[in-house]
PDB file of C-alpha atoms in Angstrom:
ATOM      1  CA  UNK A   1     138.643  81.887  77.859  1.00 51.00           C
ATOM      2  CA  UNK A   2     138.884  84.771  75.942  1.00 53.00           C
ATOM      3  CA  UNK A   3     139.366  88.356  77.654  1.00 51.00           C
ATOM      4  CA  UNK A   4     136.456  89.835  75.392  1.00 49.00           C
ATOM      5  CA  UNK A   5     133.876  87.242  76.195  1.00 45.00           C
ATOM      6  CA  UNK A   6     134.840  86.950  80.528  1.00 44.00           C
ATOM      7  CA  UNK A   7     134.908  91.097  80.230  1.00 45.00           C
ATOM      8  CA  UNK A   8     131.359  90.319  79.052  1.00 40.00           C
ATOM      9  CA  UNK A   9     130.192  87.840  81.228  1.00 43.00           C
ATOM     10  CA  UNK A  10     131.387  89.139  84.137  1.00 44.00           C
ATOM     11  CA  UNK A  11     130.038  93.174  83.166  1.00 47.00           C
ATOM     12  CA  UNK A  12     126.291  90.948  82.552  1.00 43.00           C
ATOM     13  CA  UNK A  13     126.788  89.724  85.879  1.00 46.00           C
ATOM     14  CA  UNK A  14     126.722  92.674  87.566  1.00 47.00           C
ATOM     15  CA  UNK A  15     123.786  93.879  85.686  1.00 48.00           C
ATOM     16  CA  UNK A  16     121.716  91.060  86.376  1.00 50.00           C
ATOM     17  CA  UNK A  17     120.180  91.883  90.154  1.00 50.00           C
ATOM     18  CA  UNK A  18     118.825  95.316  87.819  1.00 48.00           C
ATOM     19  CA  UNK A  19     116.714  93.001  85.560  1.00 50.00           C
ATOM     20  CA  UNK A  20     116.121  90.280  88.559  1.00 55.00           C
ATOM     21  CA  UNK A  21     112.581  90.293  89.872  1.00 64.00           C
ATOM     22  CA  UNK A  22     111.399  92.185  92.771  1.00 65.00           C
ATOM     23  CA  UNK A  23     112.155  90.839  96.156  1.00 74.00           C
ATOM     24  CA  UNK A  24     109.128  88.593  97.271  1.00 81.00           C
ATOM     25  CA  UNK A  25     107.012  89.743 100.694  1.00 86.00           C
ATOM     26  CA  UNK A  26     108.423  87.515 103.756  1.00 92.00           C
ATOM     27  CA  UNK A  27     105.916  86.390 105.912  1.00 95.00           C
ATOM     28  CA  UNK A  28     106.226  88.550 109.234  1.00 95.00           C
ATOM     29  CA  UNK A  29     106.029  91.507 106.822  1.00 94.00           C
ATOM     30  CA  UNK A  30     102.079  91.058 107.015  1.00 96.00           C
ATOM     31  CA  UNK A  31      99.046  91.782 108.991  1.00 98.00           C
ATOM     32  CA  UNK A  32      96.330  90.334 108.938  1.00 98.00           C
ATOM     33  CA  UNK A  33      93.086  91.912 109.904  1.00 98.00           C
ATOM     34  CA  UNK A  34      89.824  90.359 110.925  1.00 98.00           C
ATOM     35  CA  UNK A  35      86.657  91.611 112.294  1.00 98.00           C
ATOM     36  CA  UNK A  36      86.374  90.067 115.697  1.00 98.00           C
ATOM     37  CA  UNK A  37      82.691  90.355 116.322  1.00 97.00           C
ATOM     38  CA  UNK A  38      82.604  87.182 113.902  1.00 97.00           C
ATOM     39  CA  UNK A  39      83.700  84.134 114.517  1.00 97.00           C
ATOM     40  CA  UNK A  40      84.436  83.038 110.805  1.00 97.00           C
ATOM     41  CA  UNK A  41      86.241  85.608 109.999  1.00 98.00           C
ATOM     42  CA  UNK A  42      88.235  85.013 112.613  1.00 97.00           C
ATOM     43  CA  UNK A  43      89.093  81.555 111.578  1.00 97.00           C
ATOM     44  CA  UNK A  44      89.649  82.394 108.481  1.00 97.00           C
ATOM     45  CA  UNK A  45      92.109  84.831 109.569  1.00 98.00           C
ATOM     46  CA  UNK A  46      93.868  82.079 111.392  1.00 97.00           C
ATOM     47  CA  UNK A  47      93.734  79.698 108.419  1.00 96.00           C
ATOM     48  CA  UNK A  48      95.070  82.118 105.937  1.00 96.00           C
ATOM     49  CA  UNK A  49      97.799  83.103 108.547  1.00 97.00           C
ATOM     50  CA  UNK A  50      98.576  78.755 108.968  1.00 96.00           C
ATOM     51  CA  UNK A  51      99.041  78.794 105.378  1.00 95.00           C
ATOM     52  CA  UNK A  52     101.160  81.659 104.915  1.00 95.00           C
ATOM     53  CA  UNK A  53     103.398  80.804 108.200  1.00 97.00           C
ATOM     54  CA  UNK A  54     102.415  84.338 108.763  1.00 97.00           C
ATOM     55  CA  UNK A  55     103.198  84.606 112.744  1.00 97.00           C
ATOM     56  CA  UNK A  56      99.856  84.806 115.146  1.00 96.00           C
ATOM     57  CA  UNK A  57     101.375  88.388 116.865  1.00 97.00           C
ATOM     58  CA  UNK A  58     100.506  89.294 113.074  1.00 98.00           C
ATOM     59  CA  UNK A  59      96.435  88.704 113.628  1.00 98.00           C
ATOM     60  CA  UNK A  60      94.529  91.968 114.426  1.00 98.00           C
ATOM     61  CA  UNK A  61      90.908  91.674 115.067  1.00 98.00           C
ATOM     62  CA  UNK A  62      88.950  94.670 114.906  1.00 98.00           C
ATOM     63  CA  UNK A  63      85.391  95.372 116.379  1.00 97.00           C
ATOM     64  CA  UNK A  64      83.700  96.642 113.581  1.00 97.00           C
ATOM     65  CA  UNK A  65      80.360  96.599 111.885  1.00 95.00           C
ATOM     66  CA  UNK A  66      79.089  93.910 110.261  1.00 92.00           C
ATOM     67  CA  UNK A  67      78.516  96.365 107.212  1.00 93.00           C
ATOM     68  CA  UNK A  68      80.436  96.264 103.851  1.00 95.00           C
ATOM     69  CA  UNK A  69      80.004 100.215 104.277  1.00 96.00           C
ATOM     70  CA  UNK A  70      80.448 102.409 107.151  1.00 96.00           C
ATOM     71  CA  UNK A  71      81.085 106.670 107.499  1.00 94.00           C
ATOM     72  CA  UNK A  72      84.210 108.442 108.358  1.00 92.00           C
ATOM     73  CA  UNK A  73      83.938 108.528 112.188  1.00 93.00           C
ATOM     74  CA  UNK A  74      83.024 105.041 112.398  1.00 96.00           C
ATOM     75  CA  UNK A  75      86.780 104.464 110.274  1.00 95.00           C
ATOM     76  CA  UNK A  76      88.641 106.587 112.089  1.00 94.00           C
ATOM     77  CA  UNK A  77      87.658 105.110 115.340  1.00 96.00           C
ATOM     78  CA  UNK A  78      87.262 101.375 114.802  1.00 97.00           C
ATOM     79  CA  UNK A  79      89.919 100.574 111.980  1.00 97.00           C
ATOM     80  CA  UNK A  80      92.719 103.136 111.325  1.00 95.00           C
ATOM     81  CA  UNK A  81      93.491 104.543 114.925  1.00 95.00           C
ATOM     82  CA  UNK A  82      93.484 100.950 116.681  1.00 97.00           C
ATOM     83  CA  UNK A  83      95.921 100.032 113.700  1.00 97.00           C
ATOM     84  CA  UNK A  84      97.721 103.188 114.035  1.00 94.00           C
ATOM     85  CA  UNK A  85      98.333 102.190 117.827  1.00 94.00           C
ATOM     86  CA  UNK A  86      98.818  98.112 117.161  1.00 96.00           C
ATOM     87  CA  UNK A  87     101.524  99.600 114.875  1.00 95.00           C
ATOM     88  CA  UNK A  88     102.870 101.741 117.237  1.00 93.00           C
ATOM     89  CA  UNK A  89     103.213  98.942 120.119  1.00 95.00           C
ATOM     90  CA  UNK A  90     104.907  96.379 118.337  1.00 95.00           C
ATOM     91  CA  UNK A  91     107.301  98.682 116.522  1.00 94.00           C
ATOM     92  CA  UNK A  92     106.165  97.872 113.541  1.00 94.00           C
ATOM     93  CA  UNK A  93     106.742 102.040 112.396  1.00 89.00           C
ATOM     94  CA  UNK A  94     108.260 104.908 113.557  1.00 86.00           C
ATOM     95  CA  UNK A  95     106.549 108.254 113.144  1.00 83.00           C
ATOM     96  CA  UNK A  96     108.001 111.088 112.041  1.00 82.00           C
ATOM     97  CA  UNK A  97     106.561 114.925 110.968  1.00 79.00           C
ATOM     98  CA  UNK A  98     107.632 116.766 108.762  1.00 77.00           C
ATOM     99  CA  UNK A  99     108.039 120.970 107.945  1.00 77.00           C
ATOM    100  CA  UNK A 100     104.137 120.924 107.983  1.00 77.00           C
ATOM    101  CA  UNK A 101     103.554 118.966 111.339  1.00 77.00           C
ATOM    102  CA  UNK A 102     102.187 115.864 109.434  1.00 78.00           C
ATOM    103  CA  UNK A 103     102.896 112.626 110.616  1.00 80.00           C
ATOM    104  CA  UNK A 104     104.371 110.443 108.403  1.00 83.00           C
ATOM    105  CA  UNK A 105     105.779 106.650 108.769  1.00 84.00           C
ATOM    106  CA  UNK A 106     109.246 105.167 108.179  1.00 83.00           C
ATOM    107  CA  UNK A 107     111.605 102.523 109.523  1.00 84.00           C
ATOM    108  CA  UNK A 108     108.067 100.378 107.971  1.00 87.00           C
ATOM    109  CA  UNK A 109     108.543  96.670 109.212  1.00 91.00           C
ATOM    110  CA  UNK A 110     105.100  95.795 107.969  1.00 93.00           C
ATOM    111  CA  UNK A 111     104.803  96.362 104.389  1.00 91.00           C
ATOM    112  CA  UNK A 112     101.488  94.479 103.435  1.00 93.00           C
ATOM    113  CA  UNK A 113      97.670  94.153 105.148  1.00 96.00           C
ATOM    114  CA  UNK A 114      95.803  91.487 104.361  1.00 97.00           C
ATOM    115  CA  UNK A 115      91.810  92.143 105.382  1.00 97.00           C
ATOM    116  CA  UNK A 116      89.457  89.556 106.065  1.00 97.00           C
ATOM    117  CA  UNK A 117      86.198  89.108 105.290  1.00 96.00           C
ATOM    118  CA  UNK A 118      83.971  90.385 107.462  1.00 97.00           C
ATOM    119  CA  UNK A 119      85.772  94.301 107.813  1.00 98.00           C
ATOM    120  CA  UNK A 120      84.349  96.835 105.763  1.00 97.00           C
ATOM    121  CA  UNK A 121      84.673  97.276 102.306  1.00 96.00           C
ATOM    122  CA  UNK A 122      84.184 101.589 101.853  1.00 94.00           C
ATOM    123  CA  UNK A 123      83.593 104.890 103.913  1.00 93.00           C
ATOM    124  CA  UNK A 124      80.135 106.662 102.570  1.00 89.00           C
ATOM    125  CA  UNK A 125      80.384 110.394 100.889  1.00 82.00           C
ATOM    126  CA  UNK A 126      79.946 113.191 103.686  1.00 74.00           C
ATOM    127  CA  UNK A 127      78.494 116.668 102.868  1.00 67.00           C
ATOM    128  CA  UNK A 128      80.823 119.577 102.070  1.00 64.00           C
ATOM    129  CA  UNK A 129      80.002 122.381 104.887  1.00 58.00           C
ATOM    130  CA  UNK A 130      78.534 124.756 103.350  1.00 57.00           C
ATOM    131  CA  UNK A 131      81.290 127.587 103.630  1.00 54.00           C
ATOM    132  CA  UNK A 132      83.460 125.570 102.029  1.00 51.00           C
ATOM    133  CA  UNK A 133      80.839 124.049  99.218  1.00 51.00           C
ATOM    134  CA  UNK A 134      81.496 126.946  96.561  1.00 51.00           C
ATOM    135  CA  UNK A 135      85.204 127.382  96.904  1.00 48.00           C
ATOM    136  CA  UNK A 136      85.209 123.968  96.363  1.00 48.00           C
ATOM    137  CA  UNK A 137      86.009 121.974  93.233  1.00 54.00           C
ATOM    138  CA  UNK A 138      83.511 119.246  92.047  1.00 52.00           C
ATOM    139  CA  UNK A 139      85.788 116.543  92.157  1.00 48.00           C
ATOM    140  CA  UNK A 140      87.061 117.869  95.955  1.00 52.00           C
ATOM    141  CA  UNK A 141      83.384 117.296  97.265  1.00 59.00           C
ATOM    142  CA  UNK A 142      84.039 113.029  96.206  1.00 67.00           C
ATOM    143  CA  UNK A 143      85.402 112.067  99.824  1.00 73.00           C
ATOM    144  CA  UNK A 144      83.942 108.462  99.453  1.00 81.00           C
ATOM    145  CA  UNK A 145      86.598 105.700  99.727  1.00 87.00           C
ATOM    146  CA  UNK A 146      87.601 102.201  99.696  1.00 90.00           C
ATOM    147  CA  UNK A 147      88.756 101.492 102.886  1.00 94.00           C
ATOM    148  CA  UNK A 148      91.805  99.718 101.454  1.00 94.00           C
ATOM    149  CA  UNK A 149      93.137 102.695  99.280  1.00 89.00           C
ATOM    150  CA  UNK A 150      92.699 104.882 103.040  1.00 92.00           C
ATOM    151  CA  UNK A 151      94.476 102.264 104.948  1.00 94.00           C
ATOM    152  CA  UNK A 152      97.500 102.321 102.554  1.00 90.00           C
ATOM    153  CA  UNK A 153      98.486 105.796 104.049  1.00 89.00           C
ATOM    154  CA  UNK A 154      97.048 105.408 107.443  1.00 90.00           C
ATOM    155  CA  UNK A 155      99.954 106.511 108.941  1.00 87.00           C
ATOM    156  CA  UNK A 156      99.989 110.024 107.592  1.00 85.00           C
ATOM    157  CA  UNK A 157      98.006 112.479 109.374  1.00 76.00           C
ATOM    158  CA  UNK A 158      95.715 115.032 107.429  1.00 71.00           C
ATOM    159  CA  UNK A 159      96.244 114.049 104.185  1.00 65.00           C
ATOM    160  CA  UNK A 160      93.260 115.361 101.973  1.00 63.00           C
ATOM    161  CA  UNK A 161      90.263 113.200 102.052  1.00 64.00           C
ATOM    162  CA  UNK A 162      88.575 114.320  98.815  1.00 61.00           C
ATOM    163  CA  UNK A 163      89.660 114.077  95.462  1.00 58.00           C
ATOM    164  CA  UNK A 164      92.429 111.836  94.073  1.00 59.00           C
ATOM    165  CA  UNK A 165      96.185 111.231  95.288  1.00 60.00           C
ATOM    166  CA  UNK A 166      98.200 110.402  92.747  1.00 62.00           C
ATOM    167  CA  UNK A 167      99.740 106.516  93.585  1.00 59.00           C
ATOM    168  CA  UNK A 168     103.641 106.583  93.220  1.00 60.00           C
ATOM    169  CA  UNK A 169     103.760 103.263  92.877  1.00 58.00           C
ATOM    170  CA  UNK A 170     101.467 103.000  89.876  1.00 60.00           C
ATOM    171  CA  UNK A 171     102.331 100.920  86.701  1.00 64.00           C
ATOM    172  CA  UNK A 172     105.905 100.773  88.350  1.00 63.00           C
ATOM    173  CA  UNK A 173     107.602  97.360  88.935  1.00 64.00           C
ATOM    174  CA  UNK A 174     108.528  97.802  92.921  1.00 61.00           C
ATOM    175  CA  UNK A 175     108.550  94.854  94.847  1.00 59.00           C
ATOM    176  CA  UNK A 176     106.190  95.809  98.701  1.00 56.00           C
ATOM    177  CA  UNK A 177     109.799  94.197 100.025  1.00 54.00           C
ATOM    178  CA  UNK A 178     111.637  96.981  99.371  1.00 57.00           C
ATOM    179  CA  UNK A 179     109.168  99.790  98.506  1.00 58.00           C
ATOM    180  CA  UNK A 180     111.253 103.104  98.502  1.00 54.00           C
ATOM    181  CA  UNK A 181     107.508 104.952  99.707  1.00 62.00           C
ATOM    182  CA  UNK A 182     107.759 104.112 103.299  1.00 70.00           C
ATOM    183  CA  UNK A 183     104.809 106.160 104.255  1.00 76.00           C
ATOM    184  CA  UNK A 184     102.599 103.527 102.382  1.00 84.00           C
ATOM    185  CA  UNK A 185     101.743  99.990 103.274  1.00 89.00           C
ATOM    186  CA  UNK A 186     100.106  97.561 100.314  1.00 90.00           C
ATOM    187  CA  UNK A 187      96.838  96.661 101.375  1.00 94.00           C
ATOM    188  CA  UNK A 188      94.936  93.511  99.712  1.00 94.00           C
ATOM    189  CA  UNK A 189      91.735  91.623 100.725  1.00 95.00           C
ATOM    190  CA  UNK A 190      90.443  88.384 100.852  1.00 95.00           C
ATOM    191  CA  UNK A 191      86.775  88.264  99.979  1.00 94.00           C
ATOM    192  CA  UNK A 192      83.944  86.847  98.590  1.00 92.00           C
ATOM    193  CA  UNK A 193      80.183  85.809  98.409  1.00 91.00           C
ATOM    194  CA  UNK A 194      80.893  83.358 101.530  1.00 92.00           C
ATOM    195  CA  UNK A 195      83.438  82.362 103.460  1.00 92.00           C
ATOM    196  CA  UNK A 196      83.399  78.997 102.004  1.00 91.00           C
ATOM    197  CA  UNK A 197      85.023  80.439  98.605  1.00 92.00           C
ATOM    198  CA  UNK A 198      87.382  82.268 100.543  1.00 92.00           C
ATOM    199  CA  UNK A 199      88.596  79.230 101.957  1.00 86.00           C
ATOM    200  CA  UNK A 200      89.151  77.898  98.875  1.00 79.00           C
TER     201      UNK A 200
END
């Protein structure tokens, strides 16, 4: 062979894992959470889970409302601190803080959450108190959410609530395998009119 062309070859070689395509999820790198007050989403926690040969000590059910929106409080108490501490127990995270005292999550075995139907879809507006209404910025007093885009940083602790964060994974090709942004977990839903089409 000629020296050029195996030069070549072999110098393409080692550049191909660059252009290779992200690493795919594994299954025990997902949750899946279901509201447990319902029966069907339950089971279709349990079917998605079959199907995925995602491992049962990977099924959460929450007690939650049977609302697709709920406030702050009702959040903080019945979704992100149970996951915090379901997390927590099966050493699925480590918390750290950092120079400002905020927690924030590495050592991340669980990279993805899958939500069921049946746990709620956003966290309603609350009112600006009013000594902090006109030093703050329009946009500031938007502290709606989707409960999804909270729960991908639900390990950080007092991270601003109103506004925008940027996403540092945005329009970037990074496989939730090997996400370099540890603090975040990639949170995705399935949902629909009835559980029927979600079985589907």
């Amino acid at each position: 062979m000629n020296r050029h062309l195996l030069f070549f070859l072999t110098s393409l070689s080692l550049c191909l894992p660059i252009f290779s395509k992200p690493t795919p999820l594994v299954p025990n790198q997902v949750v899946v959470v279901y509201n447990s007050t319902l029966p069907e989403s339950k089971a279709l926690a349990e079917f998605y889970a079959l199907n995925r040969l995602i491992p049962t000590s990977n099924l959460i059910g929450l007690e939650v409302p049977e609302k697709t929106t709920i406030d702050r409080l009702t959040y903080e108490k019945a979704i992100r601190q149970p996951l915090v501490k379901k997390f927590m127990e099966n050493q699925w995270w480590e918390l750290s803080k950092d120079q400002n005292g905020t927690s924030v999550p590495f050592k991340t075995k669980i990279r993805c959450i899958a939500l069921i139907k049946g746990i709620p879809l956003r966290i309603s507006r609350e009112a600006v108190p009013k000594d902090e209404e006109s030093s703050t910025r329009q946009f500031k007093k938007q502290n709606e959410a989707s409960i999804d885009s909270e729960l991908s940083l639900m390990g950080v602790s007092n991270h601003p609530i109103g506004g925008v964060i940027p996403n540092p994974c945005y329009n970037k090709e990074i496989s939730a395998a090997t996400n370099p942004a540890e603090f975040m977990v990639m949170v995705g839903r399935i949902d629909a009119n009835t559980y029927d089409h979600c079985n589907r």
